[in-house]
Every structure is written in structure tokens, then in C-alpha cells.
Amino acid sequence: MDELIQIREVRKVYNMGRPNELVAIDGVSLAVDAHRATVLKGPSGSGKTTLLSLLGCMARPTSGRISLMDREITSLPERFLTDIRRRSFGFIFQQFNLIKGITALENVMVPAYPTGEKYSSLKKRAAELLDLFDVGRKASAKVEWLSGGEAQRVAIARALVNDPMVIIADEPTAHLDTRLSQELMEIMRTLKAKGKTLIMASHDPIVHESAIVDRVVEMRDGKLVSRD
Amino acid sequence: MRWFEKQKNIVDFTLSALWRRKGKNITLVSVYTFVIFLVASVVYLTSSIKYEASRVLAEAPDMMVQRLVAGRHDYIPLAYMGAIRDIRGVQGVKSRLWGYYFDQTNSANYTLMVNEEMNIEPGTIVIGSGVARNLLAKEAGAIPFRAYDGSYAFLKIGRILQEDLDLVAADLILLSRQDFRRIFLTPEGQATDLVVEVRNAKELATIARKIVTLLPDTRPILREEILRTYDAVFEWRGGLTILVLSGAFLAFIIMAWDKATGLSAEEKREIGVLKGLGWETSDILQMKFWEGGAVSLTSFLVGLLLAYLHIYFTPAVLFEPVLKGWSVLYPKFQLTPQLSAYHISTLFFLTVVPYTVATIVPSWRAATVDPDLVMRT
């Protein structure tokens, strides 16, 4: 199996040297395989979200190394790291974090704006993604008017707009009922089938017990407890 | 090309972001526009009035020579003309008779002046349009003048001067030498002042010095000095108006600073989301640059346009009394638009640039947060 992301002896400490110092990740080593679904499982405060941020090039480790496709990326300047993040990762945030006041279509287009892609082709692609997830008719609706399920689909379309290799989802079912959670996992199955690598953080059984999940990594107190 | 597309995309997003906070932004643009309008109105009006004055004074003599007795102006003997004419470089000397006349009935001051070149018939006058407006006088009508001895001279209006000379001729009454002497009892052989024509304008100062040496009771006044005085007076009035408006500026600066520099929690969250989605710090700053630029440039251009309409298409209703002077005889004239690149760029650099910078600074602080903040909140 191809190893897509490797992290070695990674530590992440917030507010280092201050009274409120917090060791969020403590000496974790992990390899994420390409085209597979990996779930980080564990209670609140176990370090799932921080590890997800490190895997998705959103944060730098305090120590240790991270490689993406055998390329060491820990020491890259912000510009390059942002570029890698934009091209390689699509993010689905816990509360979807859609930008209010603009339309669903514009929300999907937002991650691609800095790439300098032609507006018309970007718009077309974003509209196709919304159609793919069956929310095309809501393209010109402002996101605050969308239902939970529609907002979730818009968030997924946004994560896919730059055609990333990896989809990172942080507690994607935290604000969804059972039906919508199952619907989300169905979409994840489709994405995996299309060759995307999925990394999800969740303590929801609907996610980590799903048939599409290849590997569950359990965490507690910033350390790995087990690797299925 | 890619850079251009990127900027287009960011501008597109910025404009829709501005529209989302339309209440805040419309208030800001309105106040900003009003401030630009006020300042630009003062600048336009001042520069146009100065231009009018210099245009009319362009025909004025190079130098005037008055006589001072014990520091006060007095009639100058015509015999001085010969002495001045003999100075090397002087082309010609003419005498002028003029004086101020106070019209008690209308509480207005007029300038009465003898004009030899117009060959005004005794008993006839040519008046400025301000005088005509004030007295509701028409051509062929007559105006009574109270002479030095209490008797009245009724002088017939031969002609009314055009309004485009109004700035310096609103209160002017031209008349014949005989009528002037009858009203003012000017002694024979004396004039109010002398006008001197000089071959080479560079020699004006030297000739003025020579006149004072030769005739110590005289005071030469150069046209340049009059122009400078006009400039100083209108600059002073413009400055005074701006000073009065400074309260409004201060209020605007405080409001703009508060509105533009304070990022709401919602805006900060959005910046976090954008960073999380792959926007660089520089992309966020470019967005804020376009945002500040759109607000301030719109206000600047609309403010300039409104000021232009105010000054050149309405009679500058807000500032006219201050900048044209307090008088019974208001000059009435059409201003010639004077758009100076210097004034516009000064206004631009004093308003648009600081505002745009002021909006970028707090965003820069917000934009340098770690992108993972959006995951942790």
C-alpha cells in the first residue's frame, strides 16, 4: 500500500512556556495510506483535531517531521505550505464553516479564488459539483437559508472544488441527525470509490464503524492508543 | 494573466463581502463622501476665485504709485509724472482719479473711477453689474450722487458692465473727470494715483526703488503684490473654512477609524475560514486592500463629482458668503472650472491612502493567525 502521509515523532505544544501550556500531541508517529479511509477516534481533548490539522498542513509541529508523498514539508515556508494544502487537501469542518451572506455557489468557489483560475470555468465546475450532490437548485441561495443537509453537501462540494487527493473531515456528523450522518457516509463511500483518500476525526460510531473505513486510529491524551 | 484572474476573483469576493455588510458600508461611504465633498468644494471654489482674480488683474497696470502723507494716502501731484517718466526703463505714466463713495441709502460702498479711454460723456456713468443689481438700476436710468458740498449730481447710466468682470468690478462706477471733481472736490493738478508702465517686468522692483528714492513721499504698488494679496486673502478664507470644517473631519476620522479598523468577531472568523481553505496571508491582505480601496475610491470620486456640481452648477450655495466676502454687493459671476492635479492628488493622498492603510493593518493581524484556528474554534 502507498504511504501518502507520514508523521514521525510529532509533538504539538500550544502556549509553550506559558502557565497555560498544553501538549496536544505527544510523540505520535503514523502513516496514512493513499486511497483509503482512516478514522481518528477518541474522546474530546484526545488530540484528534490537532492531529488532523498537522496531517492537513494546517499547523506545524513543535517537533518531529511530516512528509507528504515522501516530500518533507515541515520546514516549508507558509506560502508553499498553503499551496500544498490548497492543491492536496479538501476540508470539511465540524460546523461546516460556510461563509454567511454569500451564495452556496460562491461558497464552493472560495477555495479556488487564489489559484487564479478563470472565473467562468470555476463557476461552471462549482455548479457541476453542486449538481453532483443534488443541491444545484440551491446554487444561488444564501447559505444561511439552507437546511442542515444542504449545508453539509455544500461544504463537501467546497472541499472538492480544487480536486484534492485527500479529504479531511473533522467530526463531520457532530451536528447531523442519524439519517444525514448516514447520507454523509454514503457520499464518503462514493468519494473513496473515486480514489480519494479520506481522513476523518470522529467519536461517532456511524463513522468509525462504517464499512468504508479501512483503519481506525484510537487516541487518548495526545497519544495513539491503538491502530486497527 | 493568472495574477489578473486571481485579482478579479478576489475583487469579486470583496464586493460581495462589502454588500453583505451594506448597512455599515453605506453609512461609511455616505459620511466619507460628504467630507470629501466639503473639502473639494472649498478647494475648487478657492482656486477658481483666485483664477478669476488673476485673469481680470492680468490687464491691470504693472505698477501704481500712491502718495503717502504722514502714513495716510493723499492725492499725488501730476508734476510727479515727469520725474517718474525720466527714470530709465519707464515706458509711460498715466494719472488716475478714483475714490470710494458710500451710499447711505443702501449702506453700500462703490468705487468711483475716471476712465479717460472710454471717453465717458460728462453727466454719464458706466456701472458694474453689482451696483445695478443693488440699485435695481437699468441703462438710461439716473443715479443721484451726494457731492462734497451736500448738493446732488444726477448721473445717467450709459452702460452696465458684463457680469464676468463682477469679481473686481461689481462695485465699480466709471465717470468723467469733470463729474468726479464735482463730487470729490479733487484739487486741479492732482490725481488719486499714477500708473506706471515698464518695458521689462524684471526691472519693476528696481524702478520702484528708484521712485521711492526720488520721491520719498510715494509708495509704489506692484501688480504682483496685488495678486499675492488676492491669493493670500482667498487662501486665508479657504483655510478658515477648512478650520471650521475640522470638527466634521475629526468626527469622520474617529468614525472611520472605528468602523474600518475594528474587525468584528464574524469578520475574524471569516478570515480564519479563508486561511483554512487555502488563502494565504497576502490573499487576505489583497482582499482588504480592495475593500478599503473600493470604499474610499468610491467616496472620493462621488465626493469630487458632487463638489464639482456644487461649485460650478449651483452657485456654491454652502460657501459663497465665506469665500466671496461679506458685502452688500455680492459679486455674481460664472466660475471657470479649475481642476488642478496637485489639489486632487493632495486630497487623494490625505484621504484614500490613509483609509486604505488603516483597513489593512487590523486585517494583517487577523490574517497572520494559524490556519488551524478554524479547526479549534
XYZ file of C-alpha atoms in Angstrom:
605
model
C 0.000 0.000 0.000
C 1.317 3.513 -0.862
C 2.028 5.706 2.112
C 0.664 9.168 1.344
C 1.410 10.995 4.583
C 3.973 10.060 7.171
C 4.441 11.687 10.531
C 7.375 10.817 12.759
C 7.724 11.552 16.465
C 5.491 14.599 16.175
C 4.763 16.814 19.150
C 2.456 19.798 19.155
C 2.522 22.119 22.139
C 0.287 25.173 22.423
C 1.259 28.232 24.513
C 4.692 26.805 25.097
C 6.484 28.180 28.161
C 3.329 29.811 29.489
C 1.289 28.748 32.501
C -1.442 27.501 30.137
C 0.938 25.278 28.147
C -0.872 22.366 26.548
C 0.675 19.298 24.973
C -1.929 18.394 22.361
C 0.097 15.743 20.517
C 2.885 13.905 22.254
C 5.352 11.929 20.148
C 2.980 10.459 17.562
C 4.205 8.509 14.550
C 1.703 7.458 11.910
C 1.437 6.668 8.218
C -1.731 7.320 6.210
C -2.218 5.191 3.122
C -3.454 6.582 -0.167
C -6.997 5.805 -1.406
C -8.094 4.543 1.976
C -10.366 5.795 4.739
C -8.712 6.452 8.089
C -10.611 7.498 11.183
C -9.073 9.150 14.248
C -11.185 8.124 17.209
C -11.109 9.241 20.791
C -12.774 11.368 23.462
C -12.844 15.176 23.427
C -9.394 16.624 24.117
C -7.610 13.488 22.952
C -5.809 15.399 20.168
C -7.833 14.204 17.135
C -8.411 17.666 15.684
C -4.808 18.737 16.269
C -3.503 15.611 14.550
C -5.921 16.258 11.680
C -4.549 19.835 11.388
C -0.998 18.515 11.267
C -1.862 15.880 8.667
C -3.628 18.524 6.556
C -0.706 21.006 6.649
C -2.785 23.486 8.612
C -0.397 23.592 11.531
C 3.305 22.947 12.031
C 4.527 20.514 14.641
C 6.547 21.803 17.580
C 8.927 18.928 16.888
C 9.049 15.878 14.637
C 8.653 15.568 10.878
C 5.796 15.297 8.407
C 6.139 14.087 4.823
C 3.625 14.165 2.001
C 4.367 11.688 -0.774
C 7.910 11.311 0.582
C 8.455 15.085 0.474
C 9.397 16.612 3.783
C 7.048 19.552 4.330
C 7.616 20.513 7.981
C 10.099 23.241 7.231
C 8.400 24.757 4.183
C 7.537 28.469 4.316
C 3.867 29.427 4.730
C 3.404 30.219 1.028
C 4.440 26.752 -0.133
C 2.593 25.032 2.671
C -0.593 26.929 1.766
C -0.168 25.981 -1.854
C 0.215 22.298 -0.946
C -2.790 22.497 1.366
C -4.899 24.112 -1.339
C -3.989 21.590 -4.021
C -3.828 18.407 -1.969
C -6.448 18.726 0.762
C -10.134 19.454 0.944
C -11.526 20.277 4.360
C -14.934 19.625 5.850
C -15.104 21.461 9.149
C -17.082 20.468 12.212
C -19.665 23.248 11.806
C -19.161 23.363 8.035
C -17.901 26.969 8.422
C -19.683 28.208 5.329
C -19.364 31.965 4.763
C -22.654 33.655 5.510
C -24.179 36.302 3.274
C -22.895 34.840 0.017
C -24.497 32.154 -2.111
C -23.902 28.419 -1.962
C -22.185 28.635 -5.353
C -19.807 31.382 -4.197
C -19.002 29.365 -1.079
C -17.957 26.437 -3.244
C -15.784 28.725 -5.361
C -13.977 30.418 -2.466
C -11.048 27.943 -2.031
C -10.206 28.248 -5.750
C -10.159 32.061 -5.944
C -6.438 32.425 -5.111
C -5.465 29.868 -7.754
C -6.183 32.411 -10.486
C -8.461 30.071 -12.393
C -10.749 31.765 -14.895
C -13.949 32.842 -13.170
C -16.255 31.341 -15.774
C -14.667 27.875 -15.736
C -14.511 27.919 -11.938
C -18.173 28.832 -11.743
C -19.070 26.029 -14.125
C -17.098 23.482 -12.101
C -18.633 24.665 -8.814
C -22.125 24.406 -10.305
C -21.377 20.855 -11.506
C -20.254 19.877 -8.007
C -23.451 21.257 -6.501
C -25.426 19.271 -9.101
C -23.426 16.172 -8.246
C -24.528 16.461 -4.623
C -28.081 17.289 -5.633
C -28.058 20.881 -4.351
C -27.716 22.570 -7.759
C -31.107 24.212 -7.371
C -29.801 25.965 -4.243
C -26.769 27.422 -6.023
C -27.972 30.997 -5.826
C -29.402 30.712 -2.301
C -27.556 32.294 0.579
C -26.081 29.627 2.832
C -27.971 30.746 5.923
C -31.200 29.720 4.158
C -30.016 26.136 3.640
C -31.116 23.161 5.730
C -28.506 21.168 7.700
C -28.291 18.516 4.990
C -27.955 21.060 2.197
C -25.263 22.978 4.089
C -23.387 19.708 4.605
C -23.474 18.958 0.861
C -22.332 22.480 0.010
C -19.439 22.041 2.462
C -18.466 18.783 0.764
C -18.683 20.386 -2.687
C -16.418 23.171 -1.409
C -13.900 20.621 -0.130
C -13.758 19.080 -3.601
C -13.542 22.214 -5.732
C -9.755 22.079 -6.117
C -9.935 18.323 -6.825
C -7.749 17.339 -3.848
C -6.215 13.921 -3.255
C -7.229 13.934 0.396
C -10.489 14.814 2.116
C -10.097 15.796 5.747
C -13.254 15.891 7.828
C -13.353 16.953 11.454
C -16.328 15.494 13.343
C -18.418 15.636 10.151
C -21.516 14.149 11.796
C -21.359 16.170 15.028
C -24.276 18.393 14.027
C -26.230 15.894 11.925
C -29.024 13.508 12.789
C -28.703 9.793 12.057
C -30.224 9.976 8.570
C -27.962 12.826 7.480
C -24.943 11.138 9.072
C -25.622 8.009 7.056
C -26.121 10.093 3.946
C -22.739 11.714 4.572
C -21.045 8.336 4.896
C -22.648 7.308 1.632
C -21.097 10.350 -0.064
C -17.764 9.460 1.559
C -18.049 5.972 0.105
C -18.531 7.469 -3.365
C -15.516 9.726 -2.916
C -13.372 6.828 -1.768
C -14.507 4.869 -4.782
C -13.268 7.740 -6.947
C -9.814 7.304 -5.439
C -9.838 9.984 -2.752
C -8.022 9.407 0.497
C -10.272 10.059 3.484
C -9.092 11.119 6.933
C -11.823 11.734 9.481
C -11.806 12.553 13.159
C -14.883 11.320 14.966
C -16.146 9.563 18.043
C -19.460 8.802 16.316
C -19.942 5.044 15.764
C -21.739 5.798 12.466
C -18.348 6.995 11.223
C -15.787 4.675 12.784
C -17.959 1.571 12.450
C -18.791 2.326 8.828
C -17.933 -0.360 6.287
C -15.968 2.102 4.188
C -13.438 2.732 6.966
C -10.196 0.810 6.470
C -8.445 1.875 9.593
C -9.354 3.317 12.995
C -6.631 5.038 14.999
C -7.576 5.487 18.632
C -6.191 8.403 20.589
C -6.097 9.488 24.197
C -4.207 12.358 25.862
C -2.379 13.263 22.671
C -1.008 9.749 22.105
C -2.006 6.832 19.930
C -3.688 4.072 21.876
C -4.285 1.556 19.142
C -4.095 1.160 15.353
C -6.559 -1.247 13.769
C -2.841 36.527 -16.778
C -3.239 34.192 -13.812
C -2.410 37.063 -11.486
C -5.041 39.174 -13.188
C -7.669 36.413 -12.895
C -6.768 35.967 -9.250
C -7.225 39.685 -8.556
C -10.526 39.613 -10.427
C -11.714 36.712 -8.292
C -10.604 38.401 -5.081
C -12.282 41.678 -6.121
C -15.447 39.760 -6.885
C -15.418 38.170 -3.450
C -14.581 41.538 -1.837
C -17.515 43.274 -3.467
C -19.943 40.622 -2.336
C -18.365 40.807 1.154
C -18.914 44.587 1.157
C -22.513 44.139 0.104
C -23.106 41.718 2.978
C -22.311 44.492 5.446
C -24.209 47.082 3.452
C -25.579 48.975 6.463
C -22.126 49.630 7.856
C -20.549 50.307 4.484
C -23.265 52.608 3.127
C -23.030 54.746 6.300
C -19.283 54.862 5.948
C -19.359 55.769 2.253
C -22.006 58.472 2.848
C -20.061 60.219 5.599
C -16.789 59.797 3.731
C -18.334 61.227 0.542
C -19.730 64.207 2.462
C -16.331 65.035 3.932
C -14.624 64.803 0.533
C -17.427 66.932 -0.911
C -16.862 69.674 1.683
C -13.092 69.802 1.275
C -13.191 69.544 -2.519
C -15.823 72.322 -2.656
C -13.538 74.654 -0.719
C -10.560 73.723 -2.881
C -12.467 74.160 -6.174
C -14.029 77.451 -5.128
C -10.793 78.932 -3.783
C -8.776 78.008 -6.840
C -11.460 79.216 -9.241
C -11.839 82.554 -7.472
C -8.077 83.014 -7.484
C -8.048 82.202 -11.173
C -10.833 84.741 -11.863
C -8.987 87.412 -9.918
C -5.710 86.800 -11.699
C -7.456 86.712 -15.085
C -9.087 90.062 -14.512
C -5.976 91.567 -12.964
C -3.868 90.412 -15.891
C -4.913 93.631 -17.601
C -4.046 95.726 -14.538
C -1.056 98.090 -14.711
C 2.394 96.794 -13.775
C 2.797 99.371 -11.072
C 0.767 102.018 -9.264
C 2.299 104.909 -7.381
C 0.417 106.494 -4.495
C 1.402 109.398 -2.279
C 1.552 108.987 1.447
C 1.370 111.908 3.826
C 2.068 111.024 7.449
C 1.367 107.408 6.576
C -2.041 108.120 5.002
C -2.949 108.084 1.359
C -3.221 111.522 -0.211
C -3.661 112.964 -3.712
C -0.487 112.813 -5.780
C 0.682 115.915 -7.757
C 0.666 115.405 -11.531
C 4.112 117.025 -11.539
C 5.498 113.719 -10.213
C 4.690 112.142 -13.588
C 7.567 113.883 -15.315
C 10.095 112.774 -12.700
C 8.933 109.165 -12.955
C 8.862 109.204 -16.767
C 12.540 110.260 -16.777
C 13.585 107.087 -14.967
C 15.320 104.708 -17.381
C 13.097 101.742 -18.260
C 9.755 103.531 -17.713
C 7.593 103.346 -20.809
C 4.700 105.549 -19.758
C 2.971 107.176 -16.803
C -0.729 107.949 -16.528
C -2.742 109.539 -13.770
C -5.888 108.020 -12.303
C -8.702 109.569 -10.376
C -10.766 107.309 -8.202
C -12.299 107.178 -4.771
C -14.728 105.304 -2.525
C -18.258 106.556 -2.311
C -20.585 105.497 0.494
C -24.235 105.205 -0.476
C -26.070 105.853 2.786
C -29.456 104.797 1.473
C -28.249 101.284 0.586
C -25.327 101.118 3.038
C -23.047 100.135 0.173
C -19.593 101.265 -0.861
C -18.919 101.977 -4.521
C -15.637 102.643 -6.261
C -15.877 105.713 -8.478
C -13.201 105.917 -11.149
C -12.415 108.228 -14.035
C -11.808 106.364 -17.265
C -10.265 108.519 -19.952
C -10.052 105.744 -22.545
C -13.794 105.103 -22.629
C -14.492 108.790 -23.345
C -17.390 108.925 -20.948
C -19.530 111.999 -21.537
C -19.941 114.331 -18.555
C -23.230 113.548 -16.873
C -22.983 109.879 -17.837
C -21.681 106.829 -15.955
C -20.817 103.202 -16.648
C -21.644 100.917 -13.693
C -20.713 97.443 -12.509
C -23.499 94.897 -12.518
C -23.350 94.625 -8.705
C -24.240 98.313 -8.446
C -27.026 97.850 -10.985
C -28.449 94.904 -9.003
C -28.210 96.757 -5.732
C -29.924 99.892 -7.020
C -32.282 97.981 -9.329
C -30.904 100.353 -11.957
C -31.210 99.916 -15.713
C -29.450 101.546 -18.631
C -30.657 105.120 -19.320
C -31.744 105.478 -15.691
C -30.116 108.052 -13.390
C -28.368 107.719 -10.048
C -28.088 110.601 -7.569
C -24.652 111.195 -6.002
C -24.243 113.369 -2.940
C -21.267 115.693 -3.605
C -18.751 117.104 -1.081
C -20.926 120.214 -0.563
C -24.183 118.361 0.069
C -25.614 119.008 -3.398
C -26.684 116.110 -5.614
C -25.375 115.187 -9.026
C -27.771 113.053 -11.089
C -25.705 110.952 -13.463
C -27.257 108.965 -16.278
C -26.342 105.284 -16.716
C -24.760 104.889 -20.145
C -23.833 101.231 -19.850
C -23.715 98.309 -17.390
C -20.517 96.211 -17.288
C -20.715 92.495 -18.044
C -21.062 90.067 -15.157
C -17.848 88.229 -15.995
C -15.939 91.200 -14.570
C -18.011 91.076 -11.418
C -15.362 89.797 -9.046
C -13.360 93.020 -9.293
C -15.910 95.331 -10.919
C -19.140 94.597 -9.041
C -18.946 97.889 -7.139
C -17.357 99.960 -9.908
C -18.764 103.195 -11.309
C -16.860 104.816 -14.179
C -17.386 108.505 -14.824
C -15.871 111.588 -16.435
C -13.131 113.734 -14.887
C -15.494 116.683 -14.508
C -18.156 114.701 -12.656
C -15.546 113.138 -10.411
C -14.113 116.523 -9.448
C -17.620 117.785 -8.790
C -18.360 115.010 -6.331
C -14.972 114.736 -4.607
C -13.546 118.289 -4.976
C -10.191 116.899 -6.100
C -7.704 119.781 -6.467
C -6.578 120.582 -10.034
C -3.154 119.226 -10.892
C -3.558 116.245 -8.581
C -4.656 112.626 -9.034
C -5.526 109.685 -6.772
C -2.563 107.690 -8.025
C -0.309 107.163 -11.027
C 0.045 104.015 -13.096
C 3.451 103.247 -14.485
C 4.214 101.025 -17.468
C 7.628 99.418 -17.541
C 9.408 97.935 -20.579
C 10.971 94.997 -18.779
C 8.957 93.387 -15.963
C 12.207 92.231 -14.350
C 13.104 95.847 -13.674
C 9.896 96.604 -11.766
C 11.471 96.287 -8.344
C 14.477 98.439 -9.319
C 12.238 101.132 -10.778
C 10.016 101.058 -7.677
C 13.143 101.583 -5.547
C 14.264 104.476 -7.718
C 10.824 106.137 -7.457
C 10.935 105.954 -3.649
C 14.473 107.408 -3.616
C 13.482 110.203 -5.974
C 10.092 110.915 -4.396
C 10.241 109.825 -0.754
C 6.528 110.544 -0.104
C 5.389 107.922 -2.640
C 4.520 104.252 -2.320
C 4.781 102.089 -5.455
C 2.483 99.045 -5.534
C 3.273 96.240 -7.995
C 0.616 94.122 -9.736
C 2.334 91.042 -8.396
C 1.754 92.338 -4.895
C -1.970 92.734 -5.568
C -2.137 89.211 -6.971
C -0.295 87.914 -3.939
C -2.727 89.751 -1.688
C -5.691 88.223 -3.510
C -4.082 84.805 -3.252
C -3.419 85.292 0.438
C -6.951 86.525 1.106
C -8.604 83.605 -0.683
C -6.172 81.068 0.735
C -6.907 82.513 4.149
C -10.635 82.296 3.624
C -10.289 78.740 2.302
C -8.147 77.846 5.292
C -10.667 79.409 7.643
C -13.465 77.366 6.117
C -11.441 74.180 6.382
C -10.696 75.037 10.006
C -14.407 75.441 10.684
C -14.968 72.079 8.998
C -12.208 70.418 11.004
C -14.754 69.333 13.612
C -16.502 67.348 10.909
C -13.170 65.849 9.811
C -12.342 64.804 13.315
C -15.727 63.161 13.747
C -15.225 61.374 10.425
C -11.730 60.195 11.328
C -12.967 58.766 14.617
C -15.895 57.058 12.906
C -13.818 55.755 10.015
C -11.135 54.505 12.370
C -13.709 52.725 14.462
C -15.604 51.255 11.507
C -12.651 50.421 9.344
C -10.149 49.178 11.851
C -12.330 47.201 14.186
C -12.875 43.731 12.827
C -16.000 42.095 14.121
C -15.881 38.562 15.505
C -17.699 37.463 12.339
C -15.031 39.043 10.106
C -12.242 37.455 12.138
C -13.937 34.067 11.868
C -14.235 34.519 8.109
C -10.542 35.340 7.797
C -9.839 32.140 9.752
C -12.074 30.125 7.391
C -10.416 31.615 4.314
C -6.987 30.747 5.663
C -8.171 27.258 6.436
C -9.483 26.922 2.888
C -6.111 27.775 1.385
C -5.940 31.555 1.231
C -2.517 32.967 2.016
C -1.964 35.917 4.345
C -1.175 38.006 1.257
C -4.505 36.993 -0.357
C -6.384 38.208 2.731
C -4.442 41.478 2.682
C -5.179 41.931 -1.015
C -8.853 41.398 -0.273
C -8.756 44.032 2.485
C -6.807 46.358 0.199
C -9.520 46.107 -2.455
C -12.176 46.539 0.206
C -10.619 49.736 1.621
C -9.846 50.921 -1.899
C -13.415 50.357 -3.099
C -14.926 52.258 -0.152
C -12.525 55.170 -0.239
C -12.204 55.474 -4.008
C -15.992 55.432 -4.456
C -16.387 58.106 -1.785
C -13.531 60.121 -3.250
C -14.878 60.125 -6.801
C -18.503 60.735 -5.795
C -17.391 63.481 -3.375
C -15.321 65.171 -6.110
C -18.197 64.963 -8.572
C -20.729 66.386 -6.089
C -18.330 69.195 -5.193
C -17.874 69.960 -8.893
C -21.639 70.159 -9.373
C -21.985 72.235 -6.213
C -19.407 74.818 -7.235
C -19.910 75.060 -10.983
C -23.573 74.164 -11.477
C -25.149 75.609 -8.344
C -23.872 78.963 -7.127
C -21.708 77.296 -4.439
C -24.558 77.806 -2.026
C -22.801 76.471 1.036
C -19.635 78.522 0.962
C -20.323 81.523 -1.200
C -20.702 84.051 1.630
C -17.440 82.996 3.275
C -15.244 82.764 0.235
C -16.515 85.666 -1.853
C -16.639 88.069 1.065
C -19.243 89.680 3.260
C -20.665 92.656 1.476
C -23.867 94.321 0.431
C -22.655 93.895 -3.132
C -22.108 90.221 -3.694
C -20.204 89.604 -6.878
C -22.200 87.390 -9.232
C -20.224 85.555 -11.870
C -19.815 82.176 -13.506
C -16.723 80.421 -12.198
C -14.395 78.743 -14.631
C -13.658 75.148 -13.515
C -10.082 74.903 -12.265
C -9.136 71.284 -11.716
C -5.586 71.095 -10.563
C -3.837 67.734 -10.478
C -1.946 68.989 -7.448
C -5.106 69.618 -5.434
C -6.764 66.365 -6.445
C -3.690 64.282 -5.691
C -3.239 66.058 -2.341
C -6.832 65.229 -1.431
C -6.296 61.667 -2.643
C -3.194 61.126 -0.546
C -4.791 62.683 2.518
C -7.934 60.565 2.365
C -7.848 57.440 0.200
C -4.333 56.296 1.096
C -4.598 56.587 4.923
C -8.036 54.991 4.911
C -6.893 52.036 2.808
C -3.840 51.522 5.009
C -5.973 51.827 8.143
C -8.193 48.980 6.971
C -5.269 46.702 6.131
C -3.440 46.900 9.469
C -6.025 45.146 11.695
C -6.670 42.578 8.960
C -2.978 41.873 8.810
C -3.089 40.980 12.491
C -6.091 38.724 11.920
C -4.625 37.246 8.739
C -1.436 36.092 10.409
C -3.296 33.667 12.683
C -2.569 29.993 12.179
C -4.988 28.432 9.716
C -5.713 25.630 12.174
C -7.501 28.147 14.392
C -10.613 27.484 12.364
C -10.377 23.794 13.337
C -10.047 24.601 17.016
C -12.940 27.065 17.281
